[in-house]
Coordinates of N, CA and C and ligand atoms in Angstrom, one line a residue:
X1 N -41.4 73.7 55.2 CA -42.1 75.0 55.0 C -43.1 75.1 56.1
X2 N -43.3 76.4 56.5 CA -44.3 76.7 57.5 C -45.7 76.3 57.2
X3 N -46.3 75.5 58.1 CA -47.6 74.9 57.8 C -48.7 75.9 57.6
X4 N -48.7 77.0 58.3 CA -49.7 78.0 58.1 C -49.7 78.6 56.7
X5 N -48.4 78.8 56.3 CA -48.2 79.4 54.9 C -48.7 78.3 53.9
X6 N -48.3 77.1 54.1 CA -48.7 76.0 53.2 C -50.2 75.9 53.1
X7 N -50.9 76.0 54.2 CA -52.4 75.9 54.2 C -52.9 77.1 53.4
X8 N -52.4 78.3 53.6 CA -52.9 79.4 52.9 C -52.6 79.4 51.4
X9 N -51.4 78.9 51.1 CA -51.1 78.7 49.6 C -52.1 77.8 49.0
X10 N -52.4 76.7 49.7 CA -53.3 75.7 49.1 C -54.7 76.3 48.9
X11 N -55.2 77.0 50.0 CA -56.5 77.6 49.8 C -56.5 78.7 48.6
X12 N -55.5 79.4 48.5 CA -55.4 80.4 47.4 C -55.5 79.7 46.0
X13 N -54.7 78.6 45.9 CA -54.7 77.9 44.6 C -56.1 77.3 44.3
X14 N -56.7 76.7 45.4 CA -58.0 76.2 45.2 C -59.0 77.3 44.8
X15 N -58.9 78.5 45.4 CA -59.9 79.5 45.0 C -59.6 80.0 43.6
X16 N -58.3 80.0 43.2 CA -58.0 80.4 41.8 C -58.6 79.3 40.8
X17 N -58.5 78.1 41.2 CA -59.2 77.0 40.3 C -60.7 77.3 40.2
X18 N -61.3 77.5 41.4 CA -62.8 77.8 41.4 C -63.1 78.9 40.5
X19 N -62.4 80.0 40.7 CA -62.8 81.2 39.9 C -62.5 81.0 38.4
X20 N -61.4 80.4 38.1 CA -61.1 80.2 36.7 C -62.1 79.2 36.1
X21 N -62.6 78.2 36.9 CA -63.6 77.3 36.4 C -64.9 78.1 36.1
X22 N -65.3 78.9 37.1 CA -66.6 79.5 36.9 C -66.5 80.5 35.8
X23 N -65.4 81.2 35.6 CA -65.3 82.1 34.4 C -65.5 81.3 33.1
X24 N -65.0 80.1 33.1 CA -65.1 79.2 31.9 C -66.4 78.4 31.9
X25 N -67.3 78.7 32.8 CA -68.5 77.9 32.9 C -68.2 76.4 33.0
X26 N -67.2 76.1 33.9 CA -66.9 74.7 34.1 C -67.0 74.4 35.6
X27 N -67.1 73.2 36.0 CA -67.2 72.7 37.3 C -65.8 72.5 37.9
X28 N -65.5 73.2 39.0 CA -64.2 73.1 39.6 C -63.8 71.6 39.9
X29 N -64.8 70.8 40.3 CA -64.5 69.4 40.6 C -64.0 68.6 39.4
X30 N -64.1 69.2 38.2 CA -63.6 68.5 37.0 C -62.1 68.7 36.8
X31 N -61.6 69.6 37.7 CA -60.1 69.9 37.5 C -59.4 69.4 38.7
X32 N -58.5 68.5 38.4 CA -57.7 67.8 39.5 C -56.5 68.7 39.8
X33 N -56.3 68.9 41.1 CA -55.1 69.7 41.5 C -54.0 68.7 41.9
X34 N -52.9 68.8 41.1 CA -51.7 68.0 41.4 C -50.7 68.9 42.1
X35 N -50.3 68.6 43.3 CA -49.2 69.4 44.0 C -47.9 68.9 43.6
X36 N -47.1 69.7 42.9 CA -45.8 69.2 42.4 C -44.7 69.5 43.5
X37 N -44.3 68.4 44.2 CA -43.4 68.5 45.4 C -42.0 68.2 45.1
X38 N -41.6 68.2 43.8 CA -40.2 67.9 43.5 C -39.2 68.9 44.2
X39 N -38.1 68.4 44.7 CA -37.1 69.0 45.5 C -37.5 69.4 46.9
X40 N -38.8 69.2 47.2 CA -39.3 69.6 48.5 C -39.3 68.4 49.5
X41 N -39.0 68.6 50.8 CA -38.9 67.5 51.7 C -40.2 66.7 51.9
X42 N -40.1 65.5 52.4 CA -41.3 64.7 52.6 C -42.2 65.3 53.6
X43 N -41.7 66.0 54.5 CA -42.6 66.7 55.6 C -43.6 67.6 54.9
X44 N -43.1 68.3 53.8 CA -44.1 69.2 53.1 C -45.2 68.4 52.4
X45 N -44.8 67.2 51.9 CA -45.8 66.3 51.3 C -46.8 65.9 52.3
X46 N -46.4 65.5 53.5 CA -47.3 65.0 54.5 C -48.2 66.2 55.0
X47 N -47.6 67.4 55.1 CA -48.4 68.5 55.6 C -49.4 68.9 54.5
X48 N -49.1 68.9 53.2 CA -50.0 69.2 52.2 C -51.1 68.1 52.1
X49 N -50.7 66.9 52.4 CA -51.8 65.8 52.4 C -52.8 66.1 53.5
X50 N -52.3 66.5 54.7 CA -53.2 66.7 55.8 C -54.0 68.0 55.6
X51 N -53.5 68.8 54.7 CA -54.3 70.1 54.3 C -55.3 69.8 53.2
X52 N -55.4 68.5 52.8 CA -56.4 68.2 51.8 C -56.0 67.8 50.4
X53 N -54.7 67.8 50.2 CA -54.2 67.4 48.8 C -54.0 65.9 48.8
X54 N -54.5 65.3 47.7 CA -54.2 63.8 47.6 C -53.5 63.4 46.4
X55 N -53.3 64.4 45.4 CA -52.5 64.1 44.2 C -51.1 64.8 44.3
X56 N -50.1 64.1 44.1 CA -48.7 64.7 44.1 C -48.0 64.4 42.9
X57 N -47.2 65.3 42.4 CA -46.4 65.2 41.2 C -44.9 65.2 41.5
X58 N -44.1 64.4 40.8 CA -42.7 64.4 41.0 C -42.0 64.2 39.7
X59 N -40.7 64.7 39.6 CA -40.0 64.7 38.4 C -38.8 63.8 38.4
X60 N -38.2 63.6 39.5 CA -36.9 62.9 39.6 C -37.1 61.5 40.3
X61 N -36.8 60.5 39.6 CA -37.2 59.1 40.0 C -36.7 58.8 41.4
X62 N -35.4 58.9 41.7 CA -34.9 58.4 42.9 C -35.5 59.2 44.1
X63 N -35.6 60.5 44.0 CA -36.2 61.3 45.0 C -37.7 60.9 45.2
X64 N -38.3 60.7 44.1 CA -39.8 60.4 44.1 C -40.1 59.1 44.8
X65 N -39.3 58.1 44.4 CA -39.6 56.8 45.0 C -39.3 56.8 46.5
X66 N -38.3 57.5 47.0 CA -38.1 57.7 48.4 C -39.4 58.3 49.1
X67 N -39.9 59.3 48.4 CA -41.1 59.9 49.0 C -42.3 59.0 49.0
X68 N -42.5 58.2 47.9 CA -43.6 57.3 47.8 C -43.5 56.3 49.0
X69 N -42.3 55.8 49.2 CA -42.1 54.8 50.3 C -42.4 55.4 51.6
X70 N -41.8 56.6 51.8 CA -42.0 57.2 53.2 C -43.4 57.6 53.4
X71 N -44.2 57.8 52.4 CA -45.6 58.2 52.6 C -46.6 57.0 52.3
X72 N -46.1 55.8 52.4 CA -47.0 54.7 52.0 C -48.1 54.5 53.0
X73 N -48.1 55.1 54.1 CA -49.2 55.1 55.0 C -50.3 56.0 54.6
X74 N -50.1 56.9 53.7 CA -51.1 57.9 53.3 C -51.7 57.5 52.0
X75 N -53.0 57.8 51.8 CA -53.7 57.5 50.6 C -53.4 58.5 49.5
X76 N -52.2 58.4 48.9 CA -51.8 59.4 47.9 C -51.8 58.8 46.5
X77 N -52.3 59.6 45.5 CA -52.1 59.3 44.1 C -50.9 60.0 43.6
X78 N -49.9 59.2 43.1 CA -48.7 59.7 42.6 C -48.6 59.9 41.1
X79 N -48.1 61.0 40.7 CA -48.0 61.3 39.2 C -46.6 61.5 38.9
X80 N -46.1 60.8 37.9 CA -44.7 61.0 37.5 C -44.8 62.0 36.3
X81 N -44.0 63.1 36.4 CA -44.1 64.2 35.4 C -42.8 64.4 34.6
X82 N -41.7 63.8 35.0 CA -40.4 64.2 34.4 C -40.0 63.4 33.2
X83 N -38.9 63.8 32.7 CA -38.3 63.0 31.6 C -37.8 61.7 32.2
X84 N -38.0 60.6 31.5 CA -37.7 59.3 32.0 C -36.7 58.6 31.1
X85 N -35.6 58.2 31.8 CA -34.7 57.4 31.0 C -35.1 55.9 31.1
X86 N -34.8 55.1 30.1 CA -35.3 53.8 30.1 C -34.8 52.9 31.2
X87 N -33.6 53.2 31.7 CA -33.1 52.4 32.9 C -33.9 52.7 34.2
X88 N -34.8 53.6 34.2 CA -35.5 53.9 35.4 C -37.0 53.7 35.3
X89 N -37.4 53.0 34.2 CA -38.9 52.8 34.1 C -39.5 51.9 35.1
X90 N -38.7 50.9 35.6 CA -39.2 50.0 36.6 C -39.7 50.7 37.8
X91 N -38.9 51.6 38.3 CA -39.3 52.3 39.5 C -40.6 53.1 39.4
X92 N -40.8 53.7 38.2 CA -42.0 54.4 37.9 C -43.2 53.4 37.8
X93 N -42.9 52.3 37.1 CA -44.0 51.3 37.0 C -44.4 50.7 38.3
X94 N -43.5 50.6 39.2 CA -43.8 50.0 40.5 C -44.5 50.9 41.5
X95 N -44.2 52.2 41.4 CA -44.6 53.1 42.5 C -45.6 54.2 42.1
X96 N -45.9 54.4 40.9 CA -46.7 55.5 40.5 C -48.1 55.0 40.0
X97 N -49.1 56.0 40.1 CA -50.4 55.7 39.6 C -50.6 56.2 38.2
X98 N -49.9 57.3 37.9 CA -50.0 58.0 36.6 C -48.6 58.3 36.1
X99 N -48.4 58.4 34.8 CA -47.2 59.0 34.2 C -47.7 60.0 33.1
X100 N -47.3 61.2 33.2 CA -47.7 62.2 32.2 C -46.8 62.4 31.1
X101 N -45.6 61.8 31.2 CA -44.5 62.2 30.3 C -44.1 61.0 29.3
X102 N -45.0 60.2 28.9 CA -44.6 59.2 27.9 C -44.4 59.8 26.6
X103 N -43.2 59.7 26.0 CA -43.0 60.4 24.8 C -42.3 59.5 23.7
X104 N -42.2 58.2 24.0 CA -41.7 57.3 23.0 C -42.0 55.9 23.3
X105 N -42.0 55.1 22.2 CA -42.5 53.7 22.3 C -41.7 52.9 23.3
X106 N -40.4 53.1 23.3 CA -39.5 52.2 24.1 C -39.9 52.4 25.6
X107 N -40.2 53.6 26.0 CA -40.6 53.8 27.4 C -42.0 53.1 27.7
X108 N -42.9 53.3 26.8 CA -44.2 52.6 27.0 C -44.1 51.1 27.1
X109 N -43.3 50.6 26.2 CA -43.0 49.1 26.2 C -42.5 48.6 27.5
X110 N -41.5 49.3 28.0 CA -40.9 48.9 29.3 C -41.9 49.1 30.5
X111 N -42.6 50.2 30.5 CA -43.6 50.4 31.6 C -44.6 49.3 31.6
X112 N -45.1 49.0 30.4 CA -46.1 47.9 30.2 C -45.6 46.6 30.8
X113 N -44.3 46.2 30.4 CA -43.8 45.0 30.8 C -43.5 44.9 32.3
X114 N -43.2 46.1 32.9 CA -42.8 46.2 34.3 C -43.9 46.5 35.3
X115 N -45.0 46.8 34.8 CA -46.1 47.2 35.7 C -46.5 46.0 36.6
X116 N -46.4 46.0 37.9 CA -46.7 44.8 38.7 C -48.2 44.4 38.5
X117 N -48.3 43.0 38.5 CA -49.6 42.4 38.2 C -50.7 42.8 39.2
X118 N -50.3 43.1 40.4 CA -51.3 43.3 41.5 C -51.7 44.8 41.5
X119 N -51.1 45.6 40.6 CA -51.6 47.0 40.6 C -52.4 47.2 39.3
X120 N -53.3 48.3 39.4 CA -54.1 48.6 38.3 C -53.2 49.1 37.2
X121 N -53.7 49.0 35.9 CA -52.8 49.5 34.8 C -52.4 50.9 35.1
X122 N -51.2 51.2 34.7 CA -50.6 52.6 34.9 C -51.3 53.6 33.9
X123 N -51.8 54.6 34.5 CA -52.5 55.7 33.7 C -51.5 56.5 33.0
X124 N -51.8 56.8 31.7 CA -50.7 57.4 30.8 C -51.3 58.6 30.1
X125 N -50.5 59.7 30.2 CA -50.7 60.8 29.3 C -49.5 60.9 28.4
X126 N -49.7 61.1 27.1 CA -48.6 61.3 26.2 C -48.2 62.8 26.2
X127 N -46.9 62.9 26.3 CA -46.4 64.3 26.4 C -46.1 64.8 25.0
X128 N -46.8 65.9 24.7 CA -46.6 66.6 23.4 C -45.7 67.8 23.5
X129 N -44.9 68.0 22.5 CA -44.0 69.1 22.4 C -44.7 70.3 21.8
X130 N -45.1 71.3 22.6 CA -45.7 72.5 22.0 C -45.0 73.7 22.6
X131 N -44.5 74.6 21.8 CA -44.6 74.6 20.4 C -43.6 73.6 19.8
X132 N -43.9 73.1 18.6 CA -43.1 72.1 18.0 C -41.6 72.4 17.8
X133 N -41.3 73.7 17.8 CA -39.9 74.1 17.5 C -39.1 74.1 18.8
X134 N -39.7 74.0 20.0 CA -38.8 74.1 21.2 C -38.0 72.8 21.3
X135 N -36.9 72.9 22.0 CA -36.0 71.7 22.1 C -36.3 70.9 23.3
X136 N -37.6 70.9 23.7 CA -38.1 70.1 24.8 C -38.4 68.7 24.4
X137 N -38.6 67.8 25.4 CA -39.0 66.5 25.0 C -40.5 66.5 24.7
X138 N -41.0 65.4 24.1 CA -42.4 65.3 23.7 C -42.5 64.9 22.3
X139 N -43.7 64.4 22.0 CA -44.0 64.0 20.6 C -44.3 65.3 19.8
X140 N -43.8 65.3 18.5 CA -43.8 66.6 17.8 C -44.8 66.7 16.7
X141 N -45.6 65.7 16.5 CA -46.6 65.8 15.4 C -47.9 65.0 15.7
X142 N -48.9 65.3 15.0 CA -50.1 64.5 15.3 C -50.0 63.1 14.7
X143 N -49.2 62.9 13.7 CA -48.9 61.5 13.3 C -48.2 60.8 14.4
X144 N -47.2 61.5 15.0 CA -46.5 60.8 16.1 C -47.4 60.5 17.3
X145 N -48.4 61.4 17.5 CA -49.3 61.1 18.6 C -50.2 59.9 18.3
X146 N -50.7 59.8 17.0 CA -51.5 58.7 16.6 C -50.7 57.4 16.8
X147 N -49.5 57.4 16.4 CA -48.7 56.2 16.4 C -48.5 55.7 17.9
X148 N -48.1 56.7 18.7 CA -47.8 56.3 20.1 C -49.1 56.0 20.9
X149 N -50.1 56.7 20.6 CA -51.4 56.5 21.3 C -51.9 55.0 20.9
X150 N -51.8 54.7 19.7 CA -52.2 53.3 19.3 C -51.4 52.2 20.0
X151 N -50.1 52.5 20.1 CA -49.2 51.5 20.8 C -49.6 51.4 22.3
X152 N -49.8 52.5 22.9 CA -50.1 52.5 24.4 C -51.5 51.9 24.6
X153 N -52.4 52.2 23.7 CA -53.7 51.6 23.8 C -53.7 50.0 23.7
X154 N -52.8 49.5 23.0 CA -52.7 48.1 22.8 C -51.9 47.4 23.9
X155 N -51.3 48.1 24.8 CA -50.6 47.5 25.9 C -51.6 47.3 27.1
X156 N -51.8 46.1 27.6 CA -52.8 45.9 28.5 C -52.5 46.4 30.0
X157 N -51.2 46.7 30.2 CA -50.9 47.2 31.6 C -50.8 48.7 31.6
X158 N -51.1 49.3 30.5 CA -51.2 50.8 30.4 C -52.6 51.2 30.1
X159 N -53.0 52.3 30.6 CA -54.3 52.9 30.5 C -54.2 54.3 29.9
X160 N -54.5 54.4 28.6 CA -54.3 55.7 27.9 C -55.4 56.7 28.3
X161 N -55.0 57.8 28.8 CA -56.0 58.8 29.3 C -56.0 60.1 28.6
X162 N -54.8 60.6 28.2 CA -54.8 62.0 27.6 C -53.4 62.5 27.2
X163 N -53.3 63.8 27.3 CA -52.2 64.5 26.7 C -51.6 65.4 27.8
X164 N -50.3 65.5 27.9 CA -49.7 66.5 28.7 C -48.8 67.4 27.8
X165 N -48.7 68.7 28.2 CA -47.8 69.5 27.5 C -47.3 70.7 28.4
X166 N -46.2 71.1 28.1 CA -45.6 72.3 28.8 C -45.2 73.3 27.8
X167 N -46.2 74.3 27.5 CA -45.8 75.3 26.5 C -44.7 76.2 26.9
X168 N -44.1 76.8 26.0 CA -43.1 77.8 26.3 C -43.7 78.9 27.2
X169 N -43.0 79.2 28.3 CA -43.5 80.2 29.2 C -43.8 81.6 28.5
X170 N -44.9 82.2 28.8 CA -45.1 83.6 28.3 C -46.1 84.2 29.3
X171 N -46.1 85.5 29.4 CA -46.8 86.1 30.5 C -48.2 86.6 30.0
X172 N -48.4 86.7 28.7 CA -49.6 87.2 28.1 C -50.7 86.2 28.1
X173 N -51.8 86.5 28.7 CA -52.9 85.5 28.8 C -53.4 85.0 27.4
X174 N -53.5 85.9 26.4 CA -54.1 85.5 25.1 C -53.1 84.5 24.4
X175 N -51.8 84.8 24.6 CA -50.8 83.9 24.0 C -50.8 82.5 24.7
X176 N -51.0 82.6 26.0 CA -51.0 81.3 26.8 C -52.2 80.5 26.4
X177 N -53.4 81.2 26.2 CA -54.6 80.5 25.8 C -54.5 79.9 24.4
X178 N -53.8 80.6 23.5 CA -53.6 80.1 22.2 C -52.8 78.8 22.2
X179 N -51.8 78.8 23.0 CA -51.0 77.5 23.1 C -51.8 76.4 23.7
X180 N -52.5 76.7 24.8 CA -53.3 75.6 25.4 C -54.4 75.2 24.5
X181 N -55.0 76.1 23.7 CA -56.0 75.7 22.8 C -55.5 74.8 21.7
X182 N -54.3 75.0 21.3 CA -53.7 74.0 20.3 C -53.5 72.6 20.9
X183 N -53.1 72.6 22.2 CA -52.9 71.3 22.9 C -54.3 70.6 23.0
X184 N -55.3 71.4 23.4 CA -56.6 70.8 23.6 C -57.1 70.2 22.3
X185 N -56.8 70.9 21.2 CA -57.3 70.5 19.9 C -56.7 69.1 19.5
X186 N -55.6 68.7 20.0 CA -55.0 67.5 19.7 C -55.8 66.3 20.2
X187 N -56.7 66.5 21.2 CA -57.5 65.4 21.6 C -58.5 65.0 20.6
X188 N -58.7 65.9 19.6 CA -59.7 65.6 18.5 C -59.0 65.1 17.3
X189 N -57.7 64.7 17.4 CA -57.0 64.2 16.3 C -57.8 63.0 15.7
X190 N -58.0 63.0 14.4 CA -58.7 61.9 13.7 C -58.0 60.6 13.8
X191 N -58.7 59.5 14.2 CA -58.0 58.2 14.2 C -57.5 57.7 15.5
X192 N -57.6 58.5 16.6 CA -57.2 58.1 17.9 C -57.9 56.8 18.2
X193 N -57.1 55.8 18.9 CA -57.7 54.5 19.1 C -58.8 54.4 20.2
X194 N -58.8 55.5 21.0 CA -59.8 55.5 22.1 C -60.0 57.0 22.4
X195 N -61.1 57.3 23.1 CA -61.4 58.7 23.5 C -60.4 59.1 24.6
X196 N -59.6 60.1 24.4 CA -58.7 60.6 25.4 C -59.3 61.8 26.0
X197 N -59.5 61.9 27.3 CA -60.2 63.0 27.9 C -59.4 63.9 28.8
X198 N -58.2 63.4 29.2 CA -57.5 64.2 30.2 C -56.5 65.1 29.5
X199 N -56.5 66.4 30.0 CA -55.6 67.4 29.5 C -54.8 67.8 30.7
X200 N -53.5 67.4 30.7 CA -52.6 67.8 31.8 C -51.9 69.1 31.4
X201 N -52.4 70.2 31.8 CA -51.8 71.4 31.4 C -52.1 72.6 32.4
X202 N -51.2 73.4 32.5 CA -51.3 74.5 33.5 C -50.4 74.4 34.7
X203 N -49.6 75.4 34.9 CA -48.7 75.4 36.1 C -48.9 76.7 36.9
X204 N -48.1 77.0 37.8 CA -48.4 78.1 38.7 C -48.7 79.4 37.9
X205 N -47.9 79.6 36.9 CA -48.0 80.9 36.2 C -49.0 81.0 35.1
X206 N -49.6 79.8 34.7 CA -50.6 79.9 33.6 C -51.8 79.0 33.8
X207 N -52.1 78.7 35.1 CA -53.2 77.8 35.3 C -54.6 78.3 34.8
X208 N -54.8 79.7 34.9 CA -56.1 80.2 34.5 C -56.3 80.0 33.0
X209 N -55.2 80.3 32.3 CA -55.4 80.1 30.8 C -55.6 78.6 30.5
X210 N -55.0 77.7 31.2 CA -55.1 76.3 30.9 C -56.6 75.8 31.2
X211 N -57.1 76.3 32.3 CA -58.5 76.0 32.7 C -59.5 76.5 31.7
X212 N -59.2 77.7 31.2 CA -60.1 78.3 30.2 C -60.1 77.5 29.0
X213 N -59.0 76.8 28.7 CA -58.9 75.9 27.5 C -59.3 74.5 27.7
X214 N -59.7 74.1 28.9 CA -60.2 72.8 29.1 C -59.3 71.9 29.9
X215 N -58.3 72.4 30.6 CA -57.4 71.5 31.4 C -58.2 70.7 32.4
X216 N -57.8 69.5 32.6 CA -58.5 68.6 33.6 C -57.5 68.3 34.7
X217 N -56.2 68.7 34.6 CA -55.3 68.4 35.6 C -54.3 69.6 35.6
X218 N -54.2 70.4 36.7 CA -53.2 71.4 36.7 C -52.1 70.9 37.7
X219 N -50.9 71.3 37.3 CA -49.7 70.8 38.1 C -49.0 72.0 38.7
X220 N -49.2 72.2 40.0 CA -48.8 73.4 40.7 C -47.7 73.1 41.7
X221 N -46.6 73.7 41.5 CA -45.4 73.5 42.4 C -45.2 74.8 43.2
X222 N -44.6 75.8 42.6 CA -44.2 77.0 43.3 C -45.3 77.7 44.1
X223 N -46.5 77.8 43.6 CA -47.6 78.5 44.3 C -48.1 77.7 45.5
X224 N -47.7 76.5 45.6 CA -48.1 75.7 46.8 C -46.9 75.6 47.8
X225 N -45.8 75.2 47.3 CA -44.6 74.9 48.2 C -43.6 76.0 48.2
X226 N -43.7 77.0 47.4 CA -42.7 78.1 47.4 C -41.7 77.8 46.3
X227 N -40.8 78.8 46.1 CA -39.8 78.7 45.1 C -38.9 77.5 45.3
X228 N -38.3 76.9 44.2 CA -37.3 75.8 44.3 C -36.0 76.4 44.1
X229 N -35.0 76.0 45.0 CA -33.7 76.6 44.9 C -32.7 75.6 44.3
X230 N -33.1 74.4 44.0 CA -32.1 73.4 43.5 C -32.4 73.1 42.0
Ligands
LIG1 C1 -42.0 71.7 38.0 C2 -43.1 71.3 37.2 C3 -44.4 71.8 37.4 C4 -44.7 72.8 38.5 O1 -44.3 74.1 38.0 P1 -44.6 75.4 38.9 O2 -44.3 76.5 37.9 O3 -43.6 75.4 40.0 O4 -46.0 75.4 39.3 C5 -45.4 71.3 36.6 N1 -45.2 70.4 35.6 C6 -44.0 69.9 35.4 C7 -43.9 68.9 34.3 C8 -42.9 70.3 36.1 O5 -41.7 69.9 35.8

């Protein structure tokens, strides 16, 4: 992608974060911008890094690990966001700093066992399925959240941080806010083993609503790198 365009996209996204934060009486610095580079070439990652982005999100293990290796000279924080099959947990455990998509015990167990000793514990968000009726992946009840959060908390190579969710797309701000508000409410679930403070929510089309409802990590692909064709 053209570097001038990439720079201007990044400044636009950053100013959207600032104005959404100030509307919500929040500090923009409390909202981490994750640039979602899935399907985009490694040159785009390097260019975005040099334009000031240090957090990158990826969805597909093989592609992601390639980019992690090719960018190992850069100080990047890598976030795994996609659905994870259990035969690919080792690659995520070895190469990533965060995973936002832990949705079942078996995945957590394997990541814990496979996290290299020389690395800090893997930071984890539990993926919730909101709305509960959608056929997406994710934990579907607050009981399910309690159970998985307790397990993750007890694994010493995992560091439980928060919740991620991808609500059903809708264009109406009030409806977006209602869904994000429900997700944020899950952090107050009674009986959680530890205080969870991270809310990974908000993408290109709904980041303002997510920030209004307390998002601490927005995951932006299209509005930084352009449309994906694959
Ligand atoms: C692709 C993806 C994004 C980025 O979505 P955009 O609409 O392109 O900003 C964010 N989060 C997850 C989990 C994704 O898969």
